Coordinates of N, CA and C in Angstrom, one line a residue:
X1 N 50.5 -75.8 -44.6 CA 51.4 -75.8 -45.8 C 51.3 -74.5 -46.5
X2 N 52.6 -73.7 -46.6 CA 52.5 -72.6 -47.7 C 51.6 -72.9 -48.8
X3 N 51.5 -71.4 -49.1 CA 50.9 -71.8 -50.7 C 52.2 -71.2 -51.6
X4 N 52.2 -71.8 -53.1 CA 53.5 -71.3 -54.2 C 54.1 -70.0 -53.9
X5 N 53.2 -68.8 -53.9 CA 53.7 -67.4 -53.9 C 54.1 -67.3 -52.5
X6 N 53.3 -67.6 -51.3 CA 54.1 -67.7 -49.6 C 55.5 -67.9 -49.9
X7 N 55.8 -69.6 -50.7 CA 57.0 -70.1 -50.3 C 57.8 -69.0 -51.3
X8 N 57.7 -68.5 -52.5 CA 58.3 -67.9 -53.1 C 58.4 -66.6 -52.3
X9 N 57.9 -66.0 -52.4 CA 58.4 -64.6 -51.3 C 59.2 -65.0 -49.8
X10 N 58.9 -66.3 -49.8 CA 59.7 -66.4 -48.6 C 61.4 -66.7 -48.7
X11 N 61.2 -68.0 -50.0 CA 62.6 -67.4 -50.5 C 63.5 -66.4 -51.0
X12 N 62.8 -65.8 -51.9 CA 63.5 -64.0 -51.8 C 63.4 -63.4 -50.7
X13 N 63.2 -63.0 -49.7 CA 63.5 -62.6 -48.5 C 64.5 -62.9 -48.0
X14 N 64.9 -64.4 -47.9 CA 65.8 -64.9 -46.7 C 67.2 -64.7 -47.6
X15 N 66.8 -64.4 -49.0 CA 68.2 -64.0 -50.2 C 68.2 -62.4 -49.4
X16 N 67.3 -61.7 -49.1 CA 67.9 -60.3 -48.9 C 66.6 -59.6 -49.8
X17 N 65.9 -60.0 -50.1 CA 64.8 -59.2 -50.9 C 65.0 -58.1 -52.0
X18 N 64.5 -57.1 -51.7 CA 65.3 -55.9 -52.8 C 66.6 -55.7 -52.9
X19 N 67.6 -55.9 -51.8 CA 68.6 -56.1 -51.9 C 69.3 -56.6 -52.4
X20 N 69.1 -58.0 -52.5 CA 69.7 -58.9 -53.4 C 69.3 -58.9 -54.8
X21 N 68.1 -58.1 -55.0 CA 68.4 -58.0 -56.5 C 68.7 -56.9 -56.7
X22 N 69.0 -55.8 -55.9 CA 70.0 -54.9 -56.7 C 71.3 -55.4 -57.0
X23 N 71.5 -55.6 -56.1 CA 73.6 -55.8 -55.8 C 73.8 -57.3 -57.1
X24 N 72.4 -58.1 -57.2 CA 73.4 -59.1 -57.8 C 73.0 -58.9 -59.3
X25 N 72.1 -58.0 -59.6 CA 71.2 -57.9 -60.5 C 70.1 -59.1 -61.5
X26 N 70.0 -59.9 -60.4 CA 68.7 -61.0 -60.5 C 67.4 -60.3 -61.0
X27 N 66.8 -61.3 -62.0 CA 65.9 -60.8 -62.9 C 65.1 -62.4 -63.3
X28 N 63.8 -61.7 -63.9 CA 63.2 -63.3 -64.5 C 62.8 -64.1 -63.5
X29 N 62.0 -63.9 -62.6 CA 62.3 -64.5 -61.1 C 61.0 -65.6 -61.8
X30 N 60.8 -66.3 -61.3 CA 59.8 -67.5 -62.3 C 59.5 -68.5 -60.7
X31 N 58.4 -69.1 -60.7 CA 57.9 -70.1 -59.7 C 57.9 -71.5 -60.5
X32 N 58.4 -72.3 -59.5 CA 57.7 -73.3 -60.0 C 57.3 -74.6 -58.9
X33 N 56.5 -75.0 -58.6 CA 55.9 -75.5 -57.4 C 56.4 -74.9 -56.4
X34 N 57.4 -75.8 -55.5 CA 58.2 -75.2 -54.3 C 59.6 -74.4 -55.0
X35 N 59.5 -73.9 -56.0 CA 61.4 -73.8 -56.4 C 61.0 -72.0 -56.9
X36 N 61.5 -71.4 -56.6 CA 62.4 -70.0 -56.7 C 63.3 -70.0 -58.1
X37 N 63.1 -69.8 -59.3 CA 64.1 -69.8 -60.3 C 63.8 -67.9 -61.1
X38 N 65.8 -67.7 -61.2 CA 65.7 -66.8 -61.7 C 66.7 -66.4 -62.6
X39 N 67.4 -65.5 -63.0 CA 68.6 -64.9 -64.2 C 69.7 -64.3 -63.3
X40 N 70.4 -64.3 -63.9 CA 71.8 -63.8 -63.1 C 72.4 -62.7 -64.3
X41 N 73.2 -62.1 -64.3 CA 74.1 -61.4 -65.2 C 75.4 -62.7 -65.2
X42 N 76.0 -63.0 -66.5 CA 77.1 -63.5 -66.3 C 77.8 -63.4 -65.3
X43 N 78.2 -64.5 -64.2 CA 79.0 -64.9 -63.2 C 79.9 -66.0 -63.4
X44 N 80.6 -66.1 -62.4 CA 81.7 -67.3 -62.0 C 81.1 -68.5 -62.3
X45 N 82.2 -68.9 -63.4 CA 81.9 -70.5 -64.0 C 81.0 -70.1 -65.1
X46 N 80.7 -69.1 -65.9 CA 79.4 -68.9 -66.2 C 78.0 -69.0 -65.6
X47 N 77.5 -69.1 -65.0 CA 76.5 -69.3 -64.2 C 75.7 -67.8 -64.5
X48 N 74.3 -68.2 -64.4 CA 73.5 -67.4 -65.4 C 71.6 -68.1 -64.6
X49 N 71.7 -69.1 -64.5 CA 70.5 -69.3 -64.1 C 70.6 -69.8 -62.8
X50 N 69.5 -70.1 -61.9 CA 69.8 -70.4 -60.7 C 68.1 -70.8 -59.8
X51 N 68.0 -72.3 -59.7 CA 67.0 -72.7 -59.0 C 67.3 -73.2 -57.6
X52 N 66.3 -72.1 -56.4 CA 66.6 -72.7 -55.1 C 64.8 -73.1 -55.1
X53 N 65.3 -74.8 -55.1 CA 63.6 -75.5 -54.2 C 63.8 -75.9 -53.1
X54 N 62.8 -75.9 -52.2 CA 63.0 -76.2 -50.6 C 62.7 -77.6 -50.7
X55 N 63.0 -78.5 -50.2 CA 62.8 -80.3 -49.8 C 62.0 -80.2 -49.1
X56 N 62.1 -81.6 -49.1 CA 61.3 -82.5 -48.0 C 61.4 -82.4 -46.6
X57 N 62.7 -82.1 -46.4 CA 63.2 -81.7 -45.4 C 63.6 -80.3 -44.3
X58 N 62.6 -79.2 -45.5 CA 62.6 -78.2 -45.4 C 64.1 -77.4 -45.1
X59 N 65.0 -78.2 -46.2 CA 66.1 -77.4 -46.6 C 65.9 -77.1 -48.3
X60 N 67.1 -76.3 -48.3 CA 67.1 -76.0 -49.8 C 68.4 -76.6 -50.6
X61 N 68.1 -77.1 -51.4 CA 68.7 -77.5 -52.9 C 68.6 -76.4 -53.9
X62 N 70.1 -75.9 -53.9 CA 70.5 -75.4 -54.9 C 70.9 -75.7 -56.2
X63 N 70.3 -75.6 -57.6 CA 70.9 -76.1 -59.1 C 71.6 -74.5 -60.1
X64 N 72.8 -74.3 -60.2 CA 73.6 -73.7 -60.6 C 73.2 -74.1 -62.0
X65 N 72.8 -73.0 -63.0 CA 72.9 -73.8 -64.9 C 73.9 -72.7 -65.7
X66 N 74.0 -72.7 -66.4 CA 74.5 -72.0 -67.5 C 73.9 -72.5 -68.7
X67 N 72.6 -71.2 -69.0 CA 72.1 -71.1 -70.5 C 72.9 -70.3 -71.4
X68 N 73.0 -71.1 -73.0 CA 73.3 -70.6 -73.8 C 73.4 -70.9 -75.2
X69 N 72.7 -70.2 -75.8 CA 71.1 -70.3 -76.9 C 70.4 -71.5 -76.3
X70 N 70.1 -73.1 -77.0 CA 69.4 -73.6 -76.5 C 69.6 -74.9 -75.7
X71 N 70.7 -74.6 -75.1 CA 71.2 -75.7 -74.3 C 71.8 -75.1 -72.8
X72 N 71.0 -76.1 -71.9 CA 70.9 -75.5 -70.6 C 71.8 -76.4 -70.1
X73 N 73.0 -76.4 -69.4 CA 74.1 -77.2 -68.7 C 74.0 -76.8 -66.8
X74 N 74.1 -77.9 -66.7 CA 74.0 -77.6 -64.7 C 75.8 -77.6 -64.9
X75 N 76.1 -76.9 -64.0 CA 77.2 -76.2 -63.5 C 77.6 -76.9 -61.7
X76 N 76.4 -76.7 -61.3 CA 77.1 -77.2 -59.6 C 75.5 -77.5 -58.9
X77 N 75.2 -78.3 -58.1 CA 74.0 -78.6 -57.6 C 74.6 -78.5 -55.9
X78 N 73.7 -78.0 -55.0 CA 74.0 -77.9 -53.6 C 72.8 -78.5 -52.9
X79 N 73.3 -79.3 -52.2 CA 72.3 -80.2 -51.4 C 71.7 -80.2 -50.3
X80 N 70.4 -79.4 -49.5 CA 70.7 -79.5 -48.1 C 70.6 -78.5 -47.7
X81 N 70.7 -77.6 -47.7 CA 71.5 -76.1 -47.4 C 70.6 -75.5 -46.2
X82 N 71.1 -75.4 -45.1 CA 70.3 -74.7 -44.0 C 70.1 -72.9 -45.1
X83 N 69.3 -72.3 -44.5 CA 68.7 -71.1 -44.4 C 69.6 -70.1 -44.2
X84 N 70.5 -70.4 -42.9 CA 71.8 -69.7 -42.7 C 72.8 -69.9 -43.5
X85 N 72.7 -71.0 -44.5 CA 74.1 -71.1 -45.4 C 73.3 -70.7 -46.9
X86 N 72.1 -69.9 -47.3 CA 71.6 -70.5 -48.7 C 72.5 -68.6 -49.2
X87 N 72.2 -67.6 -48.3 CA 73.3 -66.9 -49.4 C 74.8 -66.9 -49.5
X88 N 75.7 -67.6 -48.3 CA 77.0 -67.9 -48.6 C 77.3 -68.7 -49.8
X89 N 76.6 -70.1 -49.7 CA 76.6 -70.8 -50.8 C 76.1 -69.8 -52.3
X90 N 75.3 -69.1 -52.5 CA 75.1 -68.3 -53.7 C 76.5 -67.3 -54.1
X91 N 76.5 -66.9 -53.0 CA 77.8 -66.1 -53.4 C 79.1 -66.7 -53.8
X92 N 79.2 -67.6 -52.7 CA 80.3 -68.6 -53.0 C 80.5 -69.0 -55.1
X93 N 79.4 -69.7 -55.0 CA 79.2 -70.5 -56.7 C 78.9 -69.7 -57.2
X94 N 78.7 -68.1 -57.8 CA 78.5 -67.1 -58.6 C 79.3 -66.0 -58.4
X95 N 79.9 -65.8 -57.3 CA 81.2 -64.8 -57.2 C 80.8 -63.5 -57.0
X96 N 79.3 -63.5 -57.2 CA 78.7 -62.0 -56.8 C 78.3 -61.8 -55.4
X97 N 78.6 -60.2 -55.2 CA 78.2 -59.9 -53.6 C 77.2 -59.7 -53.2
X98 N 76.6 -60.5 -52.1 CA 75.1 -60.1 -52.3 C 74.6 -59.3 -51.2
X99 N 75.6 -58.3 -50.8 CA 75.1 -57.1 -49.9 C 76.8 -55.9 -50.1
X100 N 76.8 -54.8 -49.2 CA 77.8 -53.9 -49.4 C 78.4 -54.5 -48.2
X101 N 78.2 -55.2 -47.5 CA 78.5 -55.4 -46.4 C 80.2 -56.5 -45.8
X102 N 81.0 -55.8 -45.4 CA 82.2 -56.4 -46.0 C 82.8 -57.1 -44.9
X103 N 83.8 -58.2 -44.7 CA 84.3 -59.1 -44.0 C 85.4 -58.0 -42.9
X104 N 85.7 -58.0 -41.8 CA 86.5 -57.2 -41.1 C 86.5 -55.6 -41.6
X105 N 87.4 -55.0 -40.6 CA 87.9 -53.4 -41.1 C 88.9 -53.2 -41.6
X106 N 89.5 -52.2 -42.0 CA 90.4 -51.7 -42.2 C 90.9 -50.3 -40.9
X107 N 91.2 -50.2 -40.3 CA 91.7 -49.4 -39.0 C 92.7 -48.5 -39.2

């Protein structure tokens, strides 16, 4: 079994590591047992906070919130999420890009 900081650095990695917090400007990165929780800059829908915990099933559950002063509102919860889908789905529900790296060319 990981230990808290394993599983945590393992989740920032599979986001893109330094990468992903430049481009999305993620901050406040906080543990909590198995869960990854951190700050966003104002995004789509408002969305502002953002907890990925890994299950039981060793997928991830995503909780989308919007803090503001002292009332924290969930926004969108994702259920499940393979590894391969956890930064589509981030981008998807926050509208930010989370690399320079862009869909087709231009020719």
């Amino acid at each position: 079994m990981k230990t808290v900081n394993a599983t945590i650095e393992s989740i920032l990695k599979q986001l893109g590591g330094r990468k992903f917090v430049v481009m999305t400007g993620a901050r406040n990165f906080m543990s909590l047992g198995n869960a990854l929780c951190f700050s966003l800059p104002k995004s789509k829908h408002g969305i502002n906070k953002v907890k990925i915990d890994i299950n039981e099933n060793d997928l991830y559950d995503i909780t989308f919130y919007k803090l503001g002063g002292a009332e924290l509102k969930t926004i969108h919860e994702a259920k499940n999420i393979y590894v391969d889908n956890l930064r589509d789905v981030i981008a998807y529900k926050t509208g930010l890009a989370l690399s320079l790296e862009q869909e087709g060319t231009c020719a």
